[in-house]
Short mmCIF file of C-alpha atoms in Angstrom, two decimals:
data_model
loop_
_atom_site.label_atom_id
_atom_site.label_comp_id
_atom_site.label_asym_id
_atom_site.label_seq_id
_atom_site.Cartn_x
_atom_site.Cartn_y
_atom_site.Cartn_z
CA UNK A 1 5.60 18.85 -10.56
CA UNK A 2 4.94 16.89 -7.37
CA UNK A 3 3.90 13.27 -6.95
CA UNK A 4 1.19 12.83 -4.33
CA UNK A 5 -0.51 9.75 -2.95
CA UNK A 6 -4.15 10.53 -2.12
CA UNK A 7 -6.04 8.06 0.04
CA UNK A 8 -8.60 7.54 -2.71
CA UNK A 9 -9.62 8.89 -6.10
CA UNK A 10 -12.65 8.36 -8.31
CA UNK A 11 -12.22 5.45 -10.69
CA UNK A 12 -13.21 7.50 -13.74
CA UNK A 13 -10.28 9.86 -13.10
CA UNK A 14 -7.65 7.10 -13.31
CA UNK A 15 -5.78 7.63 -16.58
CA UNK A 16 -2.63 5.55 -16.09
CA UNK A 17 -1.41 2.28 -14.61
CA UNK A 18 2.22 1.96 -13.53
CA UNK A 19 3.55 -1.46 -12.57
CA UNK A 20 6.67 -1.83 -10.44
CA UNK A 21 7.75 -5.41 -11.05
CA UNK A 22 10.36 -7.89 -9.92
CA UNK A 23 11.65 -11.00 -11.66
CA UNK A 24 14.13 -13.37 -10.04
CA UNK A 25 14.79 -10.80 -7.28
CA UNK A 26 15.58 -8.04 -9.76
CA UNK A 27 13.66 -4.88 -10.65
CA UNK A 28 12.11 -4.88 -14.11
CA UNK A 29 12.75 -1.86 -16.31
CA UNK A 30 12.07 -1.35 -20.00
CA UNK A 31 13.76 0.69 -22.72
CA UNK A 32 11.71 2.46 -25.39
CA UNK A 33 13.05 2.16 -28.94
CA UNK A 34 13.24 5.93 -29.34
CA UNK A 35 14.83 6.72 -25.96
CA UNK A 36 18.11 5.97 -24.23
CA UNK A 37 16.58 6.04 -20.76
CA UNK A 38 14.81 3.41 -18.66
CA UNK A 39 11.28 3.34 -17.31
CA UNK A 40 8.94 1.30 -15.17
CA UNK A 41 6.28 -0.54 -17.22
CA UNK A 42 2.97 1.26 -17.54
CA UNK A 43 0.74 3.29 -19.78
CA UNK A 44 -2.62 4.85 -20.60
CA UNK A 45 -5.95 3.31 -19.76
CA UNK A 46 -7.91 2.38 -22.87
CA UNK A 47 -11.65 2.70 -23.40
CA UNK A 48 -13.64 -0.12 -21.81
CA UNK A 49 -10.85 -1.20 -19.45
CA UNK A 50 -10.89 -1.19 -15.71
CA UNK A 51 -7.58 -0.08 -14.26
CA UNK A 52 -6.48 -3.61 -13.34
CA UNK A 53 -6.99 -4.69 -16.97
CA UNK A 54 -4.85 -1.75 -18.04
CA UNK A 55 -2.07 -2.88 -15.70
CA UNK A 56 -2.22 -6.48 -16.92
CA UNK A 57 -2.18 -5.44 -20.57
CA UNK A 58 0.68 -2.98 -20.15
CA UNK A 59 2.74 -5.47 -18.17
CA UNK A 60 2.43 -8.05 -20.93
CA UNK A 61 2.93 -5.62 -23.82
CA UNK A 62 6.03 -4.01 -22.31
CA UNK A 63 7.72 -7.01 -20.64
CA UNK A 64 6.26 -10.18 -22.14
CA UNK A 65 5.22 -11.37 -18.68
CA UNK A 66 2.92 -14.40 -19.02
CA UNK A 67 2.83 -15.69 -15.44
CA UNK A 68 2.75 -13.25 -12.56
CA UNK A 69 1.05 -12.05 -9.40
CA UNK A 70 -0.36 -8.53 -9.77
CA UNK A 71 -1.38 -6.34 -6.83
CA UNK A 72 -3.06 -2.96 -6.81
CA UNK A 73 -1.25 -0.80 -4.25
CA UNK A 74 -2.47 2.81 -4.21
CA UNK A 75 -3.48 5.74 -6.37
CA UNK A 76 -1.06 8.51 -7.22
CA UNK A 77 -1.51 11.98 -8.62
CA UNK A 78 0.74 14.28 -10.64
CA UNK A 79 -1.15 16.32 -13.20
CA UNK A 80 -3.59 13.43 -13.63
CA UNK A 81 -4.45 10.42 -11.54
CA UNK A 82 -3.04 6.95 -11.94
CA UNK A 83 -2.91 3.66 -10.07
CA UNK A 84 0.27 2.07 -8.80
CA UNK A 85 0.64 -1.71 -9.01
CA UNK A 86 3.24 -4.27 -7.95
CA UNK A 87 3.94 -7.49 -9.84
CA UNK A 88 5.95 -10.57 -8.95
CA UNK A 89 6.75 -12.10 -12.33
CA UNK A 90 7.26 -15.87 -12.46
CA UNK A 91 7.72 -16.27 -16.22
CA UNK A 92 8.72 -13.89 -19.00
CA UNK A 93 7.72 -14.85 -22.52
CA UNK A 94 8.82 -13.34 -25.80
CA UNK A 95 8.61 -9.56 -25.86
CA UNK A 96 5.65 -8.52 -28.09
CA UNK A 97 6.34 -6.33 -31.09
CA UNK A 98 5.86 -2.82 -29.75
CA UNK A 99 7.67 0.42 -29.00
CA UNK A 100 9.66 -1.38 -26.28
CA UNK A 101 13.12 -2.42 -27.45
CA UNK A 102 14.16 -4.58 -24.50
CA UNK A 103 13.67 -5.47 -20.85
CA UNK A 104 16.45 -4.73 -18.38
CA UNK A 105 16.73 -6.45 -15.00
CA UNK A 106 18.50 -4.44 -12.30
CA UNK A 107 19.58 -5.25 -8.76
CA UNK A 108 18.74 -1.69 -7.74
CA UNK A 109 16.83 1.14 -9.45
CA UNK A 110 19.06 3.61 -11.34
CA UNK A 111 20.80 5.97 -8.92
CA UNK A 112 21.25 8.72 -11.51
CA UNK A 113 18.07 10.57 -12.42
CA UNK A 114 19.40 11.07 -15.94
CA UNK A 115 18.90 7.35 -16.56
CA UNK A 116 15.14 7.63 -15.92
CA UNK A 117 12.66 8.55 -18.67
CA UNK A 118 10.39 10.25 -16.13
CA UNK A 119 12.79 11.41 -13.40
CA UNK A 120 10.25 13.66 -11.68
CA UNK A 121 7.68 10.89 -11.33
CA UNK A 122 8.77 7.27 -11.52
CA UNK A 123 11.58 7.28 -8.91
CA UNK A 124 9.01 8.47 -6.37
CA UNK A 125 6.53 5.80 -7.44
CA UNK A 126 9.14 3.08 -7.05
CA UNK A 127 10.21 4.47 -3.68
CA UNK A 128 6.56 4.24 -2.56
CA UNK A 129 6.46 0.59 -3.63
CA UNK A 130 9.69 -0.16 -1.78
CA UNK A 131 8.35 1.48 1.36
CA UNK A 132 5.13 -0.55 1.20
CA UNK A 133 7.00 -3.82 0.68
CA UNK A 134 9.41 -3.03 3.49
CA UNK A 135 6.55 -2.17 5.83
CA UNK A 136 4.73 -5.40 5.00
CA UNK A 137 7.86 -7.42 5.78
CA UNK A 138 8.20 -5.67 9.14
CA UNK A 139 4.53 -6.26 9.99
CA UNK A 140 4.58 -10.01 9.38
CA UNK A 141 6.40 -10.74 12.64
CA UNK A 142 3.33 -9.62 14.60
CA UNK A 143 1.22 -12.32 12.97
CA UNK A 144 3.61 -15.24 13.34
CA UNK A 145 1.35 -16.76 16.04
CA UNK A 146 -1.98 -16.17 14.32
CA UNK A 147 -4.01 -14.04 11.94
CA UNK A 148 -5.24 -11.65 14.66
CA UNK A 149 -3.46 -9.59 17.27
CA UNK A 150 -5.02 -7.64 20.18
CA UNK A 151 -4.60 -3.87 20.01
CA UNK A 152 -4.94 -1.75 23.15
CA UNK A 153 -5.97 1.82 22.33
CA UNK A 154 -4.82 4.51 24.75
CA UNK A 155 -5.49 8.24 24.96
CA UNK A 156 -2.12 9.81 24.19
CA UNK A 157 -2.86 12.90 26.26
CA UNK A 158 -3.78 11.36 29.62
CA UNK A 159 -2.91 7.67 29.30
CA UNK A 160 -6.51 6.47 29.70
CA UNK A 161 -7.16 3.05 28.16
CA UNK A 162 -9.99 3.57 25.69
CA UNK A 163 -10.67 0.17 24.17
CA UNK A 164 -9.31 -3.15 23.03
CA UNK A 165 -9.91 -4.48 19.53
CA UNK A 166 -8.27 -6.89 17.12
CA UNK A 167 -6.16 -6.29 14.05
CA UNK A 168 -5.12 -8.46 11.16
CA UNK A 169 -2.24 -7.63 8.88
CA UNK A 170 -4.39 -5.62 6.48
CA UNK A 171 -6.00 -3.48 9.19
CA UNK A 172 -2.60 -2.73 10.74
CA UNK A 173 -1.25 -1.78 7.33
CA UNK A 174 -4.20 0.56 6.72
CA UNK A 175 -3.78 2.07 10.18
CA UNK A 176 -0.16 2.92 9.43
CA UNK A 177 -0.88 4.21 5.93
CA UNK A 178 -3.91 6.36 6.78
CA UNK A 179 -2.96 7.51 10.28
CA UNK A 180 -6.34 6.41 11.69
CA UNK A 181 -7.27 3.14 13.40
CA UNK A 182 -8.61 0.19 11.43
CA UNK A 183 -9.60 -3.11 13.05
CA UNK A 184 -10.93 -6.55 12.17
CA UNK A 185 -14.44 -7.30 13.38
CA UNK A 186 -14.58 -10.90 14.60
CA UNK A 187 -18.40 -10.88 14.60
CA UNK A 188 -18.95 -9.27 11.17
CA UNK A 189 -15.81 -10.80 9.63
CA UNK A 190 -14.78 -7.56 7.99
CA UNK A 191 -12.45 -4.59 8.31
CA UNK A 192 -13.76 -1.46 10.00
CA UNK A 193 -12.42 2.05 10.28
CA UNK A 194 -13.09 3.25 13.84
CA UNK A 195 -15.36 6.30 13.80
CA UNK A 196 -15.99 6.28 10.05
CA UNK A 197 -19.76 6.38 10.57
CA UNK A 198 -19.99 8.06 13.99
CA UNK A 199 -17.29 10.66 13.44
CA UNK A 200 -15.51 9.47 16.61
CA UNK A 201 -12.20 8.99 14.86
CA UNK A 202 -8.92 7.94 16.41
CA UNK A 203 -5.91 9.75 14.99
CA UNK A 204 -2.85 7.60 15.55
CA UNK A 205 0.15 9.26 17.17
CA UNK A 206 2.28 6.27 18.18
CA UNK A 207 2.23 2.47 17.82
CA UNK A 208 4.19 0.09 20.05
CA UNK A 209 4.66 -3.66 19.89
CA UNK A 210 5.14 -5.60 23.12
CA UNK A 211 8.21 -7.69 24.03
CA UNK A 212 6.71 -10.87 22.51
CA UNK A 213 5.50 -9.22 19.28
CA UNK A 214 1.95 -10.40 19.91
CA UNK A 215 0.16 -7.33 21.31
CA UNK A 216 -0.02 -3.73 20.14
CA UNK A 217 -0.38 -0.48 22.06
CA UNK A 218 -1.80 2.36 19.98
CA UNK A 219 -1.72 5.90 21.34
CA UNK A 220 -4.34 8.11 19.74
CA UNK A 221 -6.00 11.46 19.71
CA UNK A 222 -9.62 10.49 20.34
CA UNK A 223 -12.51 12.48 18.88
CA UNK A 224 -15.67 11.99 20.93
CA UNK A 225 -16.36 8.63 22.57
CA UNK A 226 -14.32 5.50 22.02
CA UNK A 227 -17.11 3.16 23.16
CA UNK A 228 -20.22 2.37 21.10
CA UNK A 229 -22.29 3.02 24.26
CA UNK A 230 -21.32 6.69 24.13
CA UNK A 231 -18.86 6.41 27.01
CA UNK A 232 -15.42 7.90 26.58
CA UNK A 233 -13.81 4.52 27.30
CA UNK A 234 -15.06 0.95 26.97
CA UNK A 235 -13.73 0.23 30.47
CA UNK A 236 -16.40 1.83 32.66
CA UNK A 237 -17.82 -1.23 34.47
CA UNK A 238 -15.89 -1.33 37.73
CA UNK A 239 -15.66 -4.83 39.23
CA UNK A 240 -14.06 -3.93 42.59
#
């Protein structure tokens, strides 16, 4: 059994929602009445629900959370597909009558796999959440001066400068997660995946931040042309 994190899955295949949650800087675990082990809140999707509704319902039913911020992070796949969520809980109410006996708040996830109800699955899901949160914390420094940051794209093989575009925090996060460049279009006011329609993709090999943390250098393996004009590079108009 192996936990995988596909880039996308069809909504109708999502059978589970798992919610990694924190409350007062502690990880939220629950104990089932019939088990001695701990688990991350989550459960099956019910008929008529979208997957976010499943996550909200399961979070309340298993923890009593009544005030929280819920984020959809990414799909995961074991034998079936599920969606991984993260919640910052502000207020816990009374635990509803259910199969959950109690909520346990831990400084760190259980180190021993024997303490987990689903040791082959949930530790890997929580590790994924921790990695995403850590990455987001690291990325924030690049946007301390503004919402956008210039990104210089360079051919990793020969050093040729291919283009300059702008990134916001979300496009940089997607670039890191997918391994292909994503940018923010200032004219269209939307995210765009370079080469998604043309096939001229940029596979990211290395990313560097400059000394002031306000410019990025992205070294890529370029497929086809980097410029919308069909030129290999956007810098083909020589001035002198």
